Coordinates of C-alpha atoms and ligand atoms in Angstrom, one line a residue:
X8 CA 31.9 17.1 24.8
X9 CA 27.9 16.5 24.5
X10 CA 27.4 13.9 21.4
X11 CA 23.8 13.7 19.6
X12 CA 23.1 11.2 18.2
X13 CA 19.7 9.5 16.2
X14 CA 18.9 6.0 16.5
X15 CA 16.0 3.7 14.5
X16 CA 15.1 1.0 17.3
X17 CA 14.7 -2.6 15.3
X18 CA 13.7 -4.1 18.6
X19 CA 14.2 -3.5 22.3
X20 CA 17.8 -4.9 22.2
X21 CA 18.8 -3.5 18.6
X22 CA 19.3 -0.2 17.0
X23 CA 21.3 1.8 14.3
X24 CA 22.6 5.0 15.5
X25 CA 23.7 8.0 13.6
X26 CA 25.8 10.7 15.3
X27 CA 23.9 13.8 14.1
X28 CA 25.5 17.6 13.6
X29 CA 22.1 18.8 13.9
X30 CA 18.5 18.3 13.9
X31 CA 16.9 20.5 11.1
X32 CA 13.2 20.2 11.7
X33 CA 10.8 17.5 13.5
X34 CA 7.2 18.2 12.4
X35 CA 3.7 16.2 13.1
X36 CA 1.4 15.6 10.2
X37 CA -1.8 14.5 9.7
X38 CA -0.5 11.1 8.8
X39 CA 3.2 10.7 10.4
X40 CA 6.0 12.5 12.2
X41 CA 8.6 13.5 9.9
X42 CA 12.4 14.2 11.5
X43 CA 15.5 15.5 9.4
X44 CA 18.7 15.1 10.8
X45 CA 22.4 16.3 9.7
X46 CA 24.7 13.4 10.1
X47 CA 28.3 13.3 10.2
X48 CA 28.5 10.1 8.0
X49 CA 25.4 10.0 5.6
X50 CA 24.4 13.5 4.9
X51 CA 21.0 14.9 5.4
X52 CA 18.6 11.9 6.8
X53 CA 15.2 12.0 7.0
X54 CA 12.9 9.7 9.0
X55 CA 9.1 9.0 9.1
X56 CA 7.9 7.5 12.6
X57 CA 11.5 7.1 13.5
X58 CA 12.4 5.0 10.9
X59 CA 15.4 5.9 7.8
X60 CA 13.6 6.8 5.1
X61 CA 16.8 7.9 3.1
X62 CA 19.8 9.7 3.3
X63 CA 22.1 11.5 0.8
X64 CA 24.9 9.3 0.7
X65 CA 22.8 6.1 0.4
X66 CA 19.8 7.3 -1.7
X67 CA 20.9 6.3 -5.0
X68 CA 21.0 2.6 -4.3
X69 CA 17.2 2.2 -3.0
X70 CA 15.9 4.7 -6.0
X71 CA 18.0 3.3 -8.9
X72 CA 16.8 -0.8 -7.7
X73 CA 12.9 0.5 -7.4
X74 CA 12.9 2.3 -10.6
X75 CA 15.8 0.6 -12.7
X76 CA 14.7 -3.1 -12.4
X77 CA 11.3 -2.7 -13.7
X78 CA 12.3 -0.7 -16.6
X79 CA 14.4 -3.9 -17.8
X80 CA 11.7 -6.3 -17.7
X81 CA 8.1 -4.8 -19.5
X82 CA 7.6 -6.0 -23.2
X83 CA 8.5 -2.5 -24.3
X84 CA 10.5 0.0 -23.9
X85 CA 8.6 1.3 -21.0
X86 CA 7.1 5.6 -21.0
X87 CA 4.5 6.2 -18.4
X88 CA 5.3 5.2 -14.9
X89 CA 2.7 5.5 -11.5
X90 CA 4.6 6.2 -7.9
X91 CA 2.7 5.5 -5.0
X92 CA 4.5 6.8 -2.2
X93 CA 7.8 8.2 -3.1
X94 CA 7.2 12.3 -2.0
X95 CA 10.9 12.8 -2.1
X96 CA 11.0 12.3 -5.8
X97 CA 13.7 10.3 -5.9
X98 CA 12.7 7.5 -7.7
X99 CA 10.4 10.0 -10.4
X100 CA 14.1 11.6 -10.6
X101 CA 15.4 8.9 -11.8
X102 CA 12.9 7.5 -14.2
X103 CA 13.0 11.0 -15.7
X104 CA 17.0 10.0 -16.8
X105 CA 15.4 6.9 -18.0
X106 CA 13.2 8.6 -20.6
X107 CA 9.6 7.9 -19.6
X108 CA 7.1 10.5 -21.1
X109 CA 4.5 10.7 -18.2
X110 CA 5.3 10.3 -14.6
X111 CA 2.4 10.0 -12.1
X112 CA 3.2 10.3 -8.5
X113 CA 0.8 9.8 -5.9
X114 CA 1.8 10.9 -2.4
X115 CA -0.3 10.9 0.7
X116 CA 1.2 13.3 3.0
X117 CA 2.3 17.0 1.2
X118 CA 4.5 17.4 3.9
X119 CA 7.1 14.8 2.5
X120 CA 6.8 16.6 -0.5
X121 CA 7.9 20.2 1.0
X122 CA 10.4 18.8 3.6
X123 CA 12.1 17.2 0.7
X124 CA 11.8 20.4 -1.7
X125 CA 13.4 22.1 1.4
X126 CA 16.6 19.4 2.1
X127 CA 16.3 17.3 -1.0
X128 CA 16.1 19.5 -3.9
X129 CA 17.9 17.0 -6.3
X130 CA 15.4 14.9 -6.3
X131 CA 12.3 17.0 -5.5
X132 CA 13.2 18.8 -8.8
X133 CA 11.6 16.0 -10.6
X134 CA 8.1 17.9 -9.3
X135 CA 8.9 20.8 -11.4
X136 CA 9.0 19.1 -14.7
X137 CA 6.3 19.1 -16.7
X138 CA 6.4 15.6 -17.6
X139 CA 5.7 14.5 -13.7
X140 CA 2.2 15.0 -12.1
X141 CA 2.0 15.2 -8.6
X142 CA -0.6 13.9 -7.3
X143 CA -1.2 14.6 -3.4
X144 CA -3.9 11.7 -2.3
X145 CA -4.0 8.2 -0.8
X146 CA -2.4 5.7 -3.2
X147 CA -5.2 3.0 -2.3
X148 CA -7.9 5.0 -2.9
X149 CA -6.3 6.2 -6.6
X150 CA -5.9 2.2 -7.8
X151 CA -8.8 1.8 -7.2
X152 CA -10.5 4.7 -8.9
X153 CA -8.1 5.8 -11.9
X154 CA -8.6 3.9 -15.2
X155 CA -5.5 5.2 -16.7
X156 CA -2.6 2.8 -17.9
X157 CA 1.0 2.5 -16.9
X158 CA 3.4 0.3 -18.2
X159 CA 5.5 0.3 -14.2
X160 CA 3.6 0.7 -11.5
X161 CA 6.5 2.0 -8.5
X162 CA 4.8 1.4 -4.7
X163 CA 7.6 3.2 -3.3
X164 CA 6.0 3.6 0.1
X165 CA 6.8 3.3 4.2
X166 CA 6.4 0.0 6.0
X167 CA 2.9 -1.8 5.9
X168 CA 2.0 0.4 8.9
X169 CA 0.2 3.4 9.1
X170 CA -1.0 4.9 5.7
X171 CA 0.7 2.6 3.9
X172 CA -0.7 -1.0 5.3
X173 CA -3.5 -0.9 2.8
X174 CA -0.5 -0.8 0.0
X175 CA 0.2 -4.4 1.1
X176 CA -2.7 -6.7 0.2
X177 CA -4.7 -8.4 -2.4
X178 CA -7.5 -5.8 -2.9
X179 CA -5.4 -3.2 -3.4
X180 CA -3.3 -5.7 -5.8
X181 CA -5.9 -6.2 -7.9
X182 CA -6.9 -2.5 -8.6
X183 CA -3.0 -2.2 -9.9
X184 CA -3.5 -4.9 -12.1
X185 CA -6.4 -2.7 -13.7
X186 CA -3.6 0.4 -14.3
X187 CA -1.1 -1.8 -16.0
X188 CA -0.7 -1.5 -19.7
X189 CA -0.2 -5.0 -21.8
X190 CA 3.0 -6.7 -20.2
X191 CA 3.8 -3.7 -18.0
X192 CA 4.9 -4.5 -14.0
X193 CA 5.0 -3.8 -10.9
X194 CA 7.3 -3.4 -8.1
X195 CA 6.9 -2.6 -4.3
X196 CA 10.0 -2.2 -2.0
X197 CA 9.1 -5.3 0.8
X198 CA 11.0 -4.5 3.8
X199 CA 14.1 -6.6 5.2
X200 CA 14.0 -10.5 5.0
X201 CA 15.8 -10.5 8.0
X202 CA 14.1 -8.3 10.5
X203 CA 10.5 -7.7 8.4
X204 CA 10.1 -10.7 6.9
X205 CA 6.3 -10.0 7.7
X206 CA 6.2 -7.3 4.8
X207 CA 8.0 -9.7 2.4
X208 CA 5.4 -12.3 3.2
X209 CA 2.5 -10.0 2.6
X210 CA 4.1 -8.2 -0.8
X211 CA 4.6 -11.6 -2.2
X212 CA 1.9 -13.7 -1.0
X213 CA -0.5 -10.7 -2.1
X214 CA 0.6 -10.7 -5.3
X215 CA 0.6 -14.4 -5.9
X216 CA -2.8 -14.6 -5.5
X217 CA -3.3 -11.7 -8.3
X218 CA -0.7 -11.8 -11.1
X219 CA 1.0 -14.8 -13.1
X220 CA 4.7 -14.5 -12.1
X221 CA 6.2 -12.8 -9.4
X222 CA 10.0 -12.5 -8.2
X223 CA 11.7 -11.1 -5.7
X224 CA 15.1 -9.2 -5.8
X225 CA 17.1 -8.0 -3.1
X226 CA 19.6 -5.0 -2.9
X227 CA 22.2 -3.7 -0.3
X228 CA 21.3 -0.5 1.4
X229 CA 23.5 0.5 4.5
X230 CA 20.7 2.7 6.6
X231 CA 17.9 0.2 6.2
X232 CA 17.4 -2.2 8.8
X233 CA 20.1 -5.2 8.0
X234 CA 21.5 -3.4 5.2
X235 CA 20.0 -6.1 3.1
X236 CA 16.8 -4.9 1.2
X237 CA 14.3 -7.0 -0.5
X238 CA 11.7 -5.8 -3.7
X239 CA 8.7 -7.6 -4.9
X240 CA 7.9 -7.7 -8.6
X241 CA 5.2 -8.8 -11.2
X242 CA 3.4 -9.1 -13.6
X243 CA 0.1 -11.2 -16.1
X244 CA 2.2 -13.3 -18.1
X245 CA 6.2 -14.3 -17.4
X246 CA 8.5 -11.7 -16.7
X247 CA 11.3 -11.8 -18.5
X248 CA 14.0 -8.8 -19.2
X249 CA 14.3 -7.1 -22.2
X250 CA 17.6 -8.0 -24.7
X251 CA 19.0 -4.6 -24.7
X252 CA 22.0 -3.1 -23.5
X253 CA 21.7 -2.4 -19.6
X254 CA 22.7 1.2 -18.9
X255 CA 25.5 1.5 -15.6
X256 CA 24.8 3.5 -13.0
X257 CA 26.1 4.0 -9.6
X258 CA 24.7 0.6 -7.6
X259 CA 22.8 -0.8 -10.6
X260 CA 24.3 -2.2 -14.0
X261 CA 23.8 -5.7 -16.3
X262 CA 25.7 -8.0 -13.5
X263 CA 22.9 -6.6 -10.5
X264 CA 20.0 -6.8 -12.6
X265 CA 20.5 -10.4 -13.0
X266 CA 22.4 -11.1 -9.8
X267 CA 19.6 -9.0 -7.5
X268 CA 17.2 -12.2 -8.3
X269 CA 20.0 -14.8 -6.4
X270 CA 18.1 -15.4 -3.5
X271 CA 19.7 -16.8 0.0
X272 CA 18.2 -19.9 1.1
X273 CA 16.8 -18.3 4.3
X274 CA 14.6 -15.9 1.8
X275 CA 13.7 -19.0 -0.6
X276 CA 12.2 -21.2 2.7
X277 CA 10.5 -17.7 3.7
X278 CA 8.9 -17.5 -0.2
X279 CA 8.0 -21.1 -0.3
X280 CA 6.0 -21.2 2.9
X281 CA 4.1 -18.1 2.2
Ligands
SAM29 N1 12.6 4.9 0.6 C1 11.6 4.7 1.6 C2 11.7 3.4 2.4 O1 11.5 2.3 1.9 O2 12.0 3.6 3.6 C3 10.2 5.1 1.1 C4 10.3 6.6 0.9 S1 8.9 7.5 0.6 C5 9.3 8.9 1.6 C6 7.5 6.7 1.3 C7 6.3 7.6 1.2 O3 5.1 6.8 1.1 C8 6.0 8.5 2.4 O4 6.3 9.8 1.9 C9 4.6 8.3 2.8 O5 3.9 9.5 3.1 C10 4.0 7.6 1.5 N2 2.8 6.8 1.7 C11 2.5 6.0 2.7 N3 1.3 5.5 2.6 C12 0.8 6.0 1.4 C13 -0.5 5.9 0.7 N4 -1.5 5.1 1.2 N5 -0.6 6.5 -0.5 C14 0.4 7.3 -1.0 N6 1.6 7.5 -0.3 C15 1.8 6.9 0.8

């Protein structure tokens, strides 16, 4: 019997393979080539440039950690959230359960958008509510232009490759800092410590050198590479978390929002030399 299978090469001696039903579309855009697979064990998968972008039996962990955590720790109780990135709508999905009023999402590349609307449609129905604007343009260019306020900032974005490099560095940084509201954050998903420890280094270091605290968390997510998943957070002033009750969801609840900070020594040397 022919198998199929899909695998995300981490190196020229390393990869993760799915075994795959199907493949259900493979399409080039003008920014990235976007492939949806039906796997045996995770559910629909979809990939940019060959690499997991999510999956349906995984999803909830990365979108509950990049949306959940920041809620906890601005001043107040947070209601208008930015996305950069995040065309599946996953994580404005989810901030939609947590109450925000106004969700801005700017994605680059439409197509993520209608591929997801097409295989995702539990979390691209977060486009159809009035409450969520969808904004299809390059996330670099809106920090810098927008003068609008958000009290989370979400850069839910690919690697720091491609379109998404420029979401990675200090300029870019600083033009966030001009959309935050008064003791609002932000967060970017930073790759793996392990095998990326480049995009850590250039999250954290980036926002050193713009905001007054920042902190790393880390989350475990099966289909990325190493399974072990770091986020980088910040914001002017200390961040602290908010003394209300923390809401339980499927991966998050009180015990992981203070436990996600625990940081292996390996990740600690990393932060201290960048
Ligand atoms: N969960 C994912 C992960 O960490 O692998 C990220 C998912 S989401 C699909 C990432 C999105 O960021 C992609 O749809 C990509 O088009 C978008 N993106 C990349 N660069 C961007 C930019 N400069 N502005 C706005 N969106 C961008």
């Amino acid at each position: 019997m022919i198998e199929n299978w899909f695998s995300e090469r981490y190196s020229d001696n390393l990869q993760l393979s799915f075994r795959i039903k199907d493949q259900l579309l493979s399409v080039k855009t003008d920014f990235q080539r976007i492939d949806l697979f039906d796997t045996y064990d995770f559910g629909k998968l979809l990939t940019i440039d060959g690499t997991v972008q999510l999956t349906d039996r995984d999803e909830f962990v990365y979108h509950e950690m990049i949306t959940m955590v920041p809620y906890y720790f601005t001043k107040k109780k947070p209601e208008k959230a930015l996305i950069i990135g995040g065309g599946d709508g996953g994580a404005a999905k989810t901030l939609l359960g947590l109450g925000f009023k106004r969700i801005v999402n700017v994605e680059i590349d439409s197509q993520v958008v209608e591929v997801s609307k097409r295989f995702f449609p539990e979390l691209s129905s977060a486009f159809d509510d009035p409450k969520v604007e969808l904004i299809i343009g390059d996330g670099i260019k809106y920090a810098k232009t927008s003068d609008e306020k958000f009290d989370v900032v979400i850069i839910d974005s690919t690697d720091p490759v491609g379109p998404a490099e420029g979401l990675f560095n200090k300029e870019f940084y600083k033009g966030v800092k001009n959309l935050i509201s008064d003791r609002g954050v932000v967060v970017s998903q930073s790759g793996s410590p392990f095998y990326q420890p480049n995009a850590l280094k250039l999250a954290y270091s980036g926002m050193k050198e713009v905001f007054d605290d920042v902190r790393v968390y880390t989350a475990f997510i099966p289909t990325y590479p190493s399974g072990f998943w770091s986020f980088t957070m910040a914001s002017s002033g200390t961040l602290s978390p908010r003394n209300e009750e923390v809401k339980s969801m499927q991966y998050f609840n009180g015990e992981v929002l203070e436990g996600s900070f625990k940081l292996p020594q390996f990740v600690r040397e990393l932060l201290k030399k960048t």
